[in-house]
Amino acid sequence: MEVSQDFSLASKHSASGLRMTSTELTAYAVISFIVVLWCHYKWNRRHFEKLASKMTGPPAYPIIGAGLEFVGTPQQVMERIIKLYDIYGSEPFKVWMGTSLGVTISKPEDVQIVLNSSKALEKDQFYKFFKNTVGEGLFSAPVHKWRRHRRLITPVFNAKLLDQFFPVFNEKNRILTRNLRKELGKTQPFDLWDYISDTTLDIICQTAMGYNLDTQSNNESEFAEALTKASELDSMRIYKPWLHPDIIFSIYGKLTGLHNVYKTLHKLPNQVIKEMKEAYAQKKIENKAKAIDVNDDDKTRLKVFLDTLLELNEAGANFSDEELRDEVVTMMIGGSETSAITLCFCLLLLAIHQEIQDKVYDEIYEVLGDGDQTITIEDTTKLVYLEQCLRETLRLYPIGPMLLRQLQDDVKIFSGDHTLPKGTTCIISPICTHHIPELYPNPWSFNPDNFDAENVSKRHKFSFIAFSGGPRGCLGSKYAMLSMKVLVSTFLRNYSVHTDVKLSDIKLKLDLLMRSANGYPVTIRPRDRRPTYKQNKNCSTVI
């Protein structure tokens, strides 16, 4: 009997020992679920990790990836980016961006494959940081919207439209010339940015919307101030990862009042669009009654970018007011700050290299003479060496040092015979491509001859990607080059530019765009309107 009882008791203890508590069961289920998720995660990432195992790259850590490489001031970040390319060269290398795989692409042959691929048209998620400012214009739009808008807008940027902008180019540059007079006779340098940025903004507002912002005369412009603040706000968001989620950034903006910056920025374009649509509709009614084409009653009025968008709407494009605003704001931002930075760099480089500045001026004198006649679109085609200087400036200091594309399918590149899997972020790097010694000897020196016809013909087409390339390349590159030629030629016809800065003194920083960390300090002197080779000849005769 006792034996039986002992056996029964032992059985109960054994059974209770095998029975799991509800807490243990829950813990087991959670651990099993995590293991399954981890296995699923690793399986889905097997292609990325297989590719990454074949590539070199900066050290990466869980969750943050190689994020520590990009912590610091905008100047320190730019220095680290350049250092990475010095370390790893032009061969593709990996950069873990958090948990996403980025692959840098620098060689022209690989750049061509990626930028021309229909599988690489989608911009990376990084570009969402710009959407509060530019919305979904051509720069940041998802592929489905970009295809439609690009097809409609591309024909707009023709020579006829660009020719109409020259009176605006000339008028705003006359104001620039007048404003610069206050710097004559001063020995202390001034920052070119203070004058050039206002000029390019006035030009783009007039040519995009037909609105005379007149920032050059009015420093209290609400729109100009909002544009600067929006750029700073977007840049701040990039460097503060906790503001990356849209909902967090939205809450932050409302708590700090910074969301009003975007409202102020969009206020002017929204107002102009509304007024122009109303005027366009009223004109259409009046002209219909008179049996006159809506576009024929005012041939003398400047036809601006917004006009062409409204005409496209009339032809069935069906742009919403928000889409009209996004495209106009995209053009205004793309055509003002980017041009201003390039122009400031170019004039600073010409101040450093006086012999090149003399050569540019001689060409300007040969084309335009010593009078005050306004420059035409035909004149700009003859300013060949000036264009070489502008392109060399963009090679040396590309405004967008990195372009990010997210692959929608696998893409194979030449280097290393790598196949980049769907979901990879391709980091196209103008700052690296433009400084490959095999393409550009002494790549950190300023040499406009890099872009003479003979040297250009020897290089791969995608050796120069300052305006990106492929189907999603910059639509406004011709506009930018024309407007910059007019400004530099007008500037140098009236003033010679000088500086104590050396090329090695220029330090770069990266916020939304790449720019000089220490500004663009120069002095100016009145121009003796004779070709420099004649001046030199006269000097030698006197001697």
Coordinates of C-alpha atoms in Angstrom, one line a residue:
M1 CA 0.0 0.0 0.0
E2 CA 2.8 2.4 0.9
V3 CA 4.7 1.4 -2.3
S4 CA 1.6 2.2 -4.3
Q5 CA 1.1 5.6 -2.6
D6 CA 4.8 6.5 -3.2
F7 CA 4.5 5.6 -6.9
S8 CA 1.4 7.6 -7.3
L9 CA 3.1 10.6 -5.6
A10 CA 6.2 10.3 -7.7
S11 CA 4.0 10.2 -10.9
K12 CA 2.3 13.4 -9.9
H13 CA 5.6 15.2 -9.3
S14 CA 6.9 14.0 -12.6
A15 CA 3.8 15.2 -14.5
S16 CA 4.0 18.6 -12.8
G17 CA 7.6 18.9 -13.7
L18 CA 6.8 18.3 -17.4
R19 CA 3.9 20.7 -17.4
M20 CA 4.7 24.3 -18.6
T21 CA 3.4 27.4 -16.8
S22 CA 1.5 30.0 -18.9
T23 CA 4.5 32.4 -18.5
E24 CA 6.9 29.8 -19.8
L25 CA 4.6 29.0 -22.7
T26 CA 4.3 32.7 -23.6
A27 CA 8.0 33.2 -23.5
Y28 CA 8.6 30.2 -25.7
A29 CA 6.1 31.5 -28.2
V30 CA 7.7 34.9 -28.3
I31 CA 11.2 33.5 -28.7
S32 CA 10.0 31.2 -31.5
F33 CA 8.3 34.1 -33.2
I34 CA 11.4 36.2 -33.0
V35 CA 13.5 33.4 -34.4
V36 CA 11.1 32.9 -37.3
L37 CA 11.1 36.6 -38.0
W38 CA 14.9 36.7 -37.9
C39 CA 15.2 33.7 -40.3
H40 CA 12.7 35.4 -42.6
Y41 CA 14.6 38.7 -42.4
K42 CA 17.9 37.0 -43.2
W43 CA 16.4 35.0 -46.0
N44 CA 15.0 38.1 -47.7
R45 CA 18.4 39.9 -47.3
R46 CA 20.5 37.0 -48.5
H47 CA 21.1 38.7 -51.9
F48 CA 22.3 41.9 -50.2
E49 CA 24.6 40.2 -47.8
K50 CA 26.0 37.9 -50.5
L51 CA 26.9 41.0 -52.6
A52 CA 28.2 42.9 -49.5
S53 CA 30.5 40.0 -48.6
K54 CA 32.3 40.6 -52.0
M55 CA 32.8 44.3 -51.4
T56 CA 35.0 46.5 -49.2
G57 CA 33.5 49.5 -47.4
P58 CA 33.5 51.4 -44.2
P59 CA 32.7 49.5 -40.9
A60 CA 29.0 48.9 -40.2
Y61 CA 27.2 48.3 -37.0
P62 CA 23.7 46.9 -36.2
I63 CA 20.8 49.2 -36.9
I64 CA 23.0 52.3 -37.6
G65 CA 25.1 50.7 -40.4
A66 CA 27.9 53.1 -41.4
G67 CA 26.1 56.0 -39.8
L68 CA 29.0 57.0 -37.7
E69 CA 30.9 58.0 -40.8
F70 CA 28.4 60.8 -41.4
V71 CA 28.2 62.3 -37.9
G72 CA 29.6 65.8 -37.4
T73 CA 29.4 69.3 -38.9
P74 CA 28.5 69.7 -42.6
Q75 CA 32.2 70.4 -43.3
Q76 CA 33.3 67.2 -41.4
V77 CA 30.8 65.1 -43.3
M78 CA 32.0 66.4 -46.6
E79 CA 35.6 65.7 -45.6
R80 CA 34.7 62.1 -44.6
I81 CA 32.9 61.5 -47.9
I82 CA 36.0 62.6 -49.9
K83 CA 38.2 60.5 -47.6
L84 CA 36.1 57.4 -48.3
Y85 CA 36.7 57.8 -52.0
D86 CA 40.4 58.3 -51.4
I87 CA 40.4 55.0 -49.4
Y88 CA 38.3 52.8 -51.6
G89 CA 38.9 54.5 -55.0
S90 CA 36.5 54.3 -58.0
E91 CA 35.7 50.6 -57.7
P92 CA 32.2 49.9 -56.3
F93 CA 32.1 49.7 -52.5
K94 CA 29.4 49.1 -49.9
V95 CA 27.9 51.6 -47.5
W96 CA 25.3 50.2 -45.1
M97 CA 22.8 53.0 -44.6
G98 CA 21.1 51.7 -41.5
T99 CA 19.8 48.3 -42.5
S100 CA 19.7 49.2 -46.2
L101 CA 22.6 48.4 -48.6
G102 CA 24.1 51.2 -50.6
V103 CA 26.6 50.6 -53.4
T104 CA 28.7 53.5 -54.6
I105 CA 29.0 53.7 -58.4
S106 CA 31.8 56.0 -59.8
K107 CA 33.2 54.6 -63.0
P108 CA 31.6 56.1 -66.1
E109 CA 30.8 52.7 -67.7
D110 CA 28.8 51.7 -64.5
V111 CA 27.3 55.1 -64.1
Q112 CA 25.9 54.9 -67.7
I113 CA 24.3 51.5 -67.0
V114 CA 22.6 52.7 -63.8
L115 CA 21.4 56.1 -65.0
N116 CA 20.1 54.7 -68.3
S117 CA 18.4 51.7 -66.7
S118 CA 14.6 51.7 -66.6
K119 CA 15.0 49.7 -63.4
A120 CA 16.9 52.6 -61.7
L121 CA 14.5 55.5 -62.2
E122 CA 13.1 55.6 -58.7
K123 CA 14.7 58.1 -56.3
D124 CA 15.8 56.8 -53.0
Q125 CA 13.8 57.4 -49.8
F126 CA 16.3 60.1 -48.9
Y127 CA 14.5 62.5 -51.3
K128 CA 11.4 62.5 -49.0
F129 CA 13.3 65.1 -47.0
F130 CA 12.7 67.6 -49.8
K131 CA 9.0 66.9 -50.3
N132 CA 7.9 69.6 -47.8
T133 CA 9.7 72.1 -49.9
V134 CA 9.3 70.9 -53.6
G135 CA 6.4 68.5 -53.2
E136 CA 6.4 66.0 -56.0
G137 CA 7.9 68.0 -58.9
L138 CA 10.2 66.4 -61.5
F139 CA 13.1 66.3 -59.0
S140 CA 11.4 64.2 -56.3
A141 CA 8.3 62.6 -58.0
P142 CA 7.7 58.9 -57.9
V143 CA 8.4 57.2 -61.3
H144 CA 4.7 57.0 -62.4
K145 CA 4.2 60.7 -61.9
W146 CA 7.6 61.6 -63.2
R147 CA 7.0 59.8 -66.5
R148 CA 3.8 61.7 -67.2
H149 CA 5.2 65.1 -66.2
R150 CA 8.5 64.7 -67.9
R151 CA 6.8 63.7 -71.2
L152 CA 4.6 66.8 -71.0
I153 CA 7.2 69.4 -69.8
T154 CA 10.3 68.4 -71.8
P155 CA 9.2 70.1 -75.1
V156 CA 8.7 73.3 -73.1
F157 CA 12.5 73.9 -72.7
N158 CA 13.2 74.8 -76.3
A159 CA 15.4 77.5 -77.8
K160 CA 12.4 79.7 -78.5
L161 CA 11.3 79.8 -74.9
L162 CA 14.9 80.3 -73.6
D163 CA 15.5 83.1 -76.0
Q164 CA 12.6 85.0 -74.5
F165 CA 14.3 85.0 -71.1
F166 CA 17.3 87.0 -72.2
P167 CA 15.7 90.4 -71.5
V168 CA 15.2 89.2 -67.9
F169 CA 18.8 87.9 -67.7
N170 CA 20.2 91.2 -68.9
E171 CA 17.9 93.4 -66.8
K172 CA 18.8 91.6 -63.5
N173 CA 22.5 91.5 -64.3
R174 CA 22.4 95.3 -64.9
I175 CA 21.1 95.6 -61.4
L176 CA 23.8 93.3 -60.1
T177 CA 26.5 95.5 -61.9
R178 CA 25.0 98.6 -60.3
N179 CA 24.9 97.1 -56.8
L180 CA 28.5 95.9 -57.0
R181 CA 29.8 99.5 -57.4
K182 CA 29.6 100.0 -53.6
E183 CA 32.4 97.4 -53.3
L184 CA 34.8 99.3 -55.6
G185 CA 37.8 100.8 -53.8
K186 CA 37.5 98.6 -50.8
T187 CA 40.5 96.5 -49.7
Q188 CA 38.4 94.2 -47.4
P189 CA 36.9 91.3 -49.3
F190 CA 33.2 90.8 -49.6
D191 CA 31.3 87.5 -50.1
L192 CA 30.1 87.0 -53.7
W193 CA 27.1 85.0 -52.3
D194 CA 25.5 88.1 -50.9
Y195 CA 25.0 89.5 -54.4
I196 CA 24.9 86.5 -56.7
S197 CA 22.2 84.6 -54.8
D198 CA 19.8 87.5 -54.9
T199 CA 20.4 87.9 -58.6
T200 CA 19.7 84.2 -59.5
L201 CA 16.6 84.2 -57.3
D202 CA 15.2 87.3 -59.0
I203 CA 15.9 85.8 -62.4
I204 CA 14.2 82.5 -61.7
C205 CA 11.1 84.1 -60.1
Q206 CA 10.7 86.3 -63.2
T207 CA 11.2 83.5 -65.7
A208 CA 9.3 80.8 -63.8
M209 CA 6.3 82.8 -62.6
G210 CA 6.5 86.2 -64.3
Y211 CA 6.8 87.7 -60.8
N212 CA 9.2 90.5 -60.1
L213 CA 10.5 89.5 -56.6
D214 CA 13.2 92.3 -56.7
T215 CA 15.3 90.7 -54.0
Q216 CA 18.3 92.7 -55.2
S217 CA 16.6 95.9 -54.1
N218 CA 14.5 94.6 -51.3
N219 CA 16.2 92.6 -48.5
E220 CA 13.0 92.1 -46.7
S221 CA 11.5 89.6 -49.1
E222 CA 9.3 87.1 -47.2
F223 CA 9.6 84.5 -50.0
A224 CA 13.4 84.7 -50.1
E225 CA 13.7 84.4 -46.4
A226 CA 11.3 81.4 -46.4
L227 CA 13.4 79.7 -49.2
T228 CA 16.6 80.0 -47.1
K229 CA 14.9 78.7 -43.9
A230 CA 13.3 75.8 -45.8
S231 CA 16.7 74.8 -47.1
E232 CA 18.2 75.0 -43.6
L233 CA 15.2 73.0 -42.1
D234 CA 15.5 70.2 -44.7
S235 CA 19.3 70.1 -44.1
M236 CA 18.8 69.9 -40.3
R237 CA 16.4 67.0 -40.7
I238 CA 19.0 65.0 -42.6
Y239 CA 21.6 65.3 -39.8
K240 CA 19.1 64.5 -37.0
P241 CA 17.9 60.9 -37.5
W242 CA 15.2 61.2 -34.8
L243 CA 13.5 63.6 -37.2
H244 CA 13.5 61.2 -40.1
P245 CA 10.0 59.7 -39.5
D246 CA 7.4 62.0 -41.1
I247 CA 5.1 61.9 -38.1
I248 CA 7.9 63.0 -35.7
F249 CA 9.0 65.7 -38.0
S250 CA 5.4 66.9 -38.4
I251 CA 4.9 67.1 -34.7
Y252 CA 8.2 68.8 -34.2
G253 CA 7.3 71.4 -36.9
K254 CA 4.0 72.2 -35.2
L255 CA 5.5 72.4 -31.8
T256 CA 8.3 74.8 -32.9
G257 CA 6.2 76.7 -35.5
L258 CA 8.7 75.8 -38.2
H259 CA 5.9 74.2 -40.3
N260 CA 4.9 77.8 -41.1
V261 CA 8.1 78.2 -43.1
Y262 CA 6.8 75.8 -45.8
K263 CA 3.4 77.6 -45.8
T264 CA 5.2 81.0 -46.4
L265 CA 7.3 79.4 -49.1
H266 CA 4.3 78.1 -51.0
K267 CA 2.1 81.2 -50.4
L268 CA 3.6 83.3 -53.3
P269 CA 3.5 80.5 -55.9
N270 CA -0.1 79.6 -54.9
Q271 CA -1.1 83.2 -55.2
V272 CA 0.5 83.7 -58.6
I273 CA -0.9 80.5 -59.9
K274 CA -4.4 81.5 -58.8
E275 CA -4.2 84.9 -60.4
M276 CA -2.7 83.6 -63.6
K277 CA -5.4 80.9 -63.9
E278 CA -8.1 83.5 -63.4
A279 CA -6.6 85.9 -65.9
Y280 CA -6.1 83.1 -68.4
A281 CA -9.7 82.0 -68.1
Q282 CA -11.0 85.5 -68.4
K283 CA -8.8 86.2 -71.4
K284 CA -10.1 83.0 -73.0
I285 CA -13.7 84.1 -72.6
E286 CA -13.0 87.5 -74.1
N287 CA -11.0 86.2 -77.0
K288 CA -13.5 83.5 -77.8
A289 CA -16.1 86.2 -78.2
K290 CA -13.8 88.0 -80.6
A291 CA -12.7 84.8 -82.3
I292 CA -9.1 85.4 -81.3
D293 CA -6.6 82.7 -80.1
V294 CA -6.1 83.0 -76.4
N295 CA -2.3 83.1 -77.0
D296 CA -2.4 85.6 -79.8
D297 CA -3.6 88.8 -78.1
D298 CA -0.4 89.6 -76.2
K299 CA 2.6 88.5 -78.2
T300 CA 4.8 91.1 -76.5
R301 CA 4.4 89.7 -73.0
L302 CA 7.1 87.5 -71.6
K303 CA 6.0 83.9 -71.8
V304 CA 7.2 82.2 -68.6
F305 CA 7.3 78.6 -67.4
L306 CA 4.0 78.8 -65.6
D307 CA 2.4 80.1 -68.9
T308 CA 3.5 76.9 -70.6
L309 CA 2.1 74.7 -67.9
L310 CA -1.3 76.4 -68.1
E311 CA -1.2 75.9 -71.9
L312 CA -0.5 72.3 -71.3
N313 CA -3.5 72.2 -69.0
E314 CA -5.6 73.7 -71.8
A315 CA -4.4 70.9 -74.1
G316 CA -5.5 68.3 -71.6
A317 CA -2.6 67.8 -69.2
N318 CA -4.9 68.2 -66.2
F319 CA -2.3 69.4 -63.7
S320 CA -3.8 70.1 -60.3
D321 CA -3.0 73.4 -58.6
E322 CA -0.7 71.5 -56.3
E323 CA 1.1 69.8 -59.2
L324 CA 1.5 73.2 -60.9
R325 CA 3.0 74.7 -57.7
D326 CA 5.4 71.7 -57.2
E327 CA 6.8 72.0 -60.7
V328 CA 7.2 75.8 -60.4
V329 CA 8.8 75.6 -57.0
T330 CA 11.1 72.8 -58.2
M331 CA 12.3 74.9 -61.1
M332 CA 12.8 78.0 -58.9
I333 CA 14.9 76.2 -56.3
G334 CA 16.8 74.2 -58.9
G335 CA 17.4 77.3 -60.9
S336 CA 18.4 79.7 -58.2
E337 CA 20.6 78.2 -55.4
T338 CA 22.4 75.7 -57.6
S339 CA 23.3 78.3 -60.2
A340 CA 24.3 80.8 -57.5
I341 CA 26.8 78.3 -55.9
T342 CA 28.3 77.4 -59.3
L343 CA 28.7 81.1 -60.2
C344 CA 30.3 82.0 -56.9
F345 CA 32.8 79.1 -57.2
C346 CA 33.5 80.0 -60.8
L347 CA 34.2 83.7 -60.1
L348 CA 36.3 82.8 -57.1
L349 CA 38.4 80.3 -59.2
L350 CA 38.9 83.0 -61.9
A351 CA 40.0 85.4 -59.1
I352 CA 42.6 82.8 -58.0
H353 CA 43.7 82.1 -61.6
Q354 CA 44.2 85.6 -63.1
E355 CA 45.7 84.2 -66.4
I356 CA 42.5 82.2 -67.0
Q357 CA 40.3 85.2 -66.1
D358 CA 42.2 87.2 -68.7
K359 CA 41.6 84.6 -71.3
V360 CA 37.9 84.5 -70.5
Y361 CA 37.7 88.3 -70.7
D362 CA 39.5 88.3 -74.1
E363 CA 36.9 86.0 -75.5
I364 CA 34.1 88.1 -74.1
Y365 CA 35.7 91.2 -75.6
E366 CA 36.0 89.4 -79.0
V367 CA 32.4 88.5 -79.0
L368 CA 30.8 91.6 -77.4
G369 CA 33.3 94.4 -78.0
D370 CA 33.8 97.3 -75.6
G371 CA 30.3 98.7 -75.8
D372 CA 27.3 98.1 -73.6
Q373 CA 25.2 96.1 -76.0
T374 CA 23.1 93.4 -74.4
I375 CA 24.1 89.8 -74.9
T376 CA 21.9 87.5 -77.0
I377 CA 21.4 83.8 -77.2
E378 CA 23.6 83.8 -80.4
D379 CA 26.4 85.5 -78.5
T380 CA 26.4 82.8 -75.8
T381 CA 27.2 80.1 -78.4
K382 CA 30.4 81.9 -79.1
L383 CA 31.6 82.0 -75.5
V384 CA 33.2 78.6 -75.8
Y385 CA 36.1 79.1 -73.3
L386 CA 33.7 80.6 -70.7
E387 CA 31.6 77.5 -71.0
Q388 CA 34.7 75.4 -70.4
C389 CA 35.3 77.3 -67.2
L390 CA 31.8 76.8 -66.0
R391 CA 31.9 73.1 -66.8
E392 CA 35.3 72.8 -65.1
T393 CA 33.8 74.5 -62.0
L394 CA 31.0 72.0 -62.0
R395 CA 33.5 69.1 -62.4
L396 CA 35.7 70.4 -59.5
Y397 CA 32.8 71.2 -57.2
P398 CA 29.6 69.4 -58.3
I399 CA 26.6 70.9 -56.5
G400 CA 25.1 67.5 -55.8
P401 CA 28.1 65.3 -54.9
M402 CA 25.9 62.2 -54.6
L403 CA 22.8 61.0 -56.4
L404 CA 20.7 58.2 -54.9
R405 CA 18.6 55.7 -57.0
Q406 CA 16.7 52.7 -55.6
L407 CA 16.7 49.7 -57.9
Q408 CA 13.3 48.3 -58.8
D409 CA 14.9 45.1 -60.2
D410 CA 18.4 43.5 -60.5
V411 CA 21.0 45.5 -62.5
K412 CA 24.4 44.1 -63.6
I413 CA 27.4 46.4 -63.8
F414 CA 30.8 46.0 -65.4
S415 CA 33.0 46.5 -62.4
G416 CA 33.6 43.3 -60.5
D417 CA 30.9 41.7 -62.7
H418 CA 28.5 42.4 -59.9
T419 CA 24.7 42.0 -60.0
L420 CA 23.1 44.6 -57.8
P421 CA 19.9 43.1 -56.4
K422 CA 16.4 44.8 -56.4
G423 CA 16.1 47.2 -53.5
T424 CA 19.8 48.2 -53.5
T425 CA 20.4 52.0 -53.2
C426 CA 22.9 53.0 -55.9
I427 CA 25.0 56.0 -54.8
I428 CA 26.1 57.7 -58.0
S429 CA 29.0 59.9 -57.1
P430 CA 29.9 62.9 -59.2
I431 CA 32.5 64.0 -56.6
C432 CA 34.3 60.8 -57.2
T433 CA 33.8 60.4 -60.9
H434 CA 34.9 63.9 -61.6
H435 CA 38.2 63.3 -59.7
I436 CA 39.3 60.0 -61.2
P437 CA 43.0 60.8 -62.2
E438 CA 42.7 58.5 -65.3
L439 CA 39.9 60.8 -66.6
Y440 CA 41.2 64.2 -65.3
P441 CA 44.9 64.5 -64.6
N442 CA 45.6 66.5 -61.5
P443 CA 41.9 66.2 -60.6
W444 CA 41.9 68.8 -57.8
S445 CA 43.4 71.6 -60.0
F446 CA 41.3 74.1 -62.0
N447 CA 42.0 73.4 -65.7
P448 CA 39.3 74.6 -68.2
D449 CA 41.2 72.8 -71.0
N450 CA 39.7 69.6 -69.6
F451 CA 36.6 70.6 -71.6
D452 CA 38.1 71.6 -74.9
A453 CA 36.6 69.6 -77.7
E454 CA 39.6 67.3 -78.2
N455 CA 39.8 66.3 -74.5
V456 CA 36.0 65.8 -74.3
S457 CA 36.1 63.5 -77.3
K458 CA 38.6 61.2 -75.6
R459 CA 36.5 60.6 -72.5
H460 CA 33.4 58.5 -71.8
K461 CA 30.2 60.5 -72.1
F462 CA 29.4 59.8 -68.4
S463 CA 32.7 61.1 -67.2
F464 CA 30.9 64.4 -66.5
I465 CA 27.6 64.0 -64.6
A466 CA 27.1 67.4 -62.9
F467 CA 23.6 67.5 -64.4
S468 CA 23.1 63.8 -63.7
G469 CA 22.3 61.8 -66.9
G470 CA 20.0 59.4 -68.6
P471 CA 16.2 59.8 -68.8
R472 CA 16.0 61.4 -65.4
G473 CA 18.8 63.9 -66.0
C474 CA 18.4 67.6 -65.3
L475 CA 15.9 69.2 -67.6
G476 CA 17.1 72.7 -66.9
S477 CA 20.8 72.3 -67.8
K478 CA 20.5 74.5 -70.9
Y479 CA 18.7 77.2 -69.0
A480 CA 21.3 77.1 -66.3
M481 CA 24.3 77.3 -68.7
L482 CA 22.8 80.2 -70.6
S483 CA 21.9 82.2 -67.5
M484 CA 25.3 81.6 -66.0
K485 CA 27.1 82.6 -69.2
V486 CA 25.2 85.9 -69.2
L487 CA 26.0 86.7 -65.5
V488 CA 29.7 85.9 -65.7
S489 CA 30.2 87.7 -69.0
T490 CA 28.3 90.8 -67.7
F491 CA 30.3 90.7 -64.4
L492 CA 33.7 90.4 -66.1
R493 CA 32.9 93.1 -68.7
N494 CA 32.6 95.6 -65.9
Y495 CA 34.9 94.3 -63.2
S496 CA 38.0 92.3 -62.7
V497 CA 37.8 90.0 -59.7
H498 CA 40.6 89.3 -57.2
T499 CA 41.3 87.3 -54.0
D500 CA 43.9 86.3 -51.5
V501 CA 42.4 82.8 -51.2
K502 CA 44.4 79.9 -52.7
L503 CA 42.8 76.8 -54.2
S504 CA 44.0 74.8 -51.2
D505 CA 42.2 77.1 -48.9
I506 CA 38.8 76.2 -50.2
K507 CA 37.0 73.9 -47.8
L508 CA 33.7 72.2 -48.7
K509 CA 30.6 71.5 -46.7
L510 CA 27.4 69.5 -47.4
D511 CA 23.9 70.4 -46.3
L512 CA 21.4 69.9 -49.1
L513 CA 24.0 71.0 -51.6
M514 CA 27.8 71.2 -51.6
R515 CA 29.2 74.6 -51.1
S516 CA 32.2 76.5 -49.8
A517 CA 32.4 76.3 -46.0
N518 CA 34.1 79.8 -45.8
G519 CA 32.1 81.7 -48.4
Y520 CA 33.5 83.3 -51.5
P521 CA 35.6 86.3 -50.5
V522 CA 36.8 88.6 -53.3
T523 CA 37.5 92.2 -54.1
I524 CA 36.8 93.9 -57.5
R525 CA 38.3 96.6 -59.6
P526 CA 36.9 98.6 -62.5
R527 CA 37.5 96.8 -65.8
D528 CA 39.7 98.6 -68.4
R529 CA 37.7 97.7 -71.4
R530 CA 40.5 96.5 -73.6
P531 CA 41.5 93.0 -74.3
T532 CA 44.2 91.9 -71.9
Y533 CA 46.5 90.7 -74.6
K534 CA 46.6 94.4 -75.9
Q535 CA 47.2 95.7 -72.4
N536 CA 50.1 93.2 -72.0
K537 CA 51.5 94.2 -75.3
N538 CA 51.3 98.0 -74.4
C539 CA 52.9 97.3 -71.1
S540 CA 55.8 95.5 -72.7
T541 CA 56.3 98.3 -75.2
V542 CA 56.5 100.9 -72.4
I543 CA 59.0 98.7 -70.5

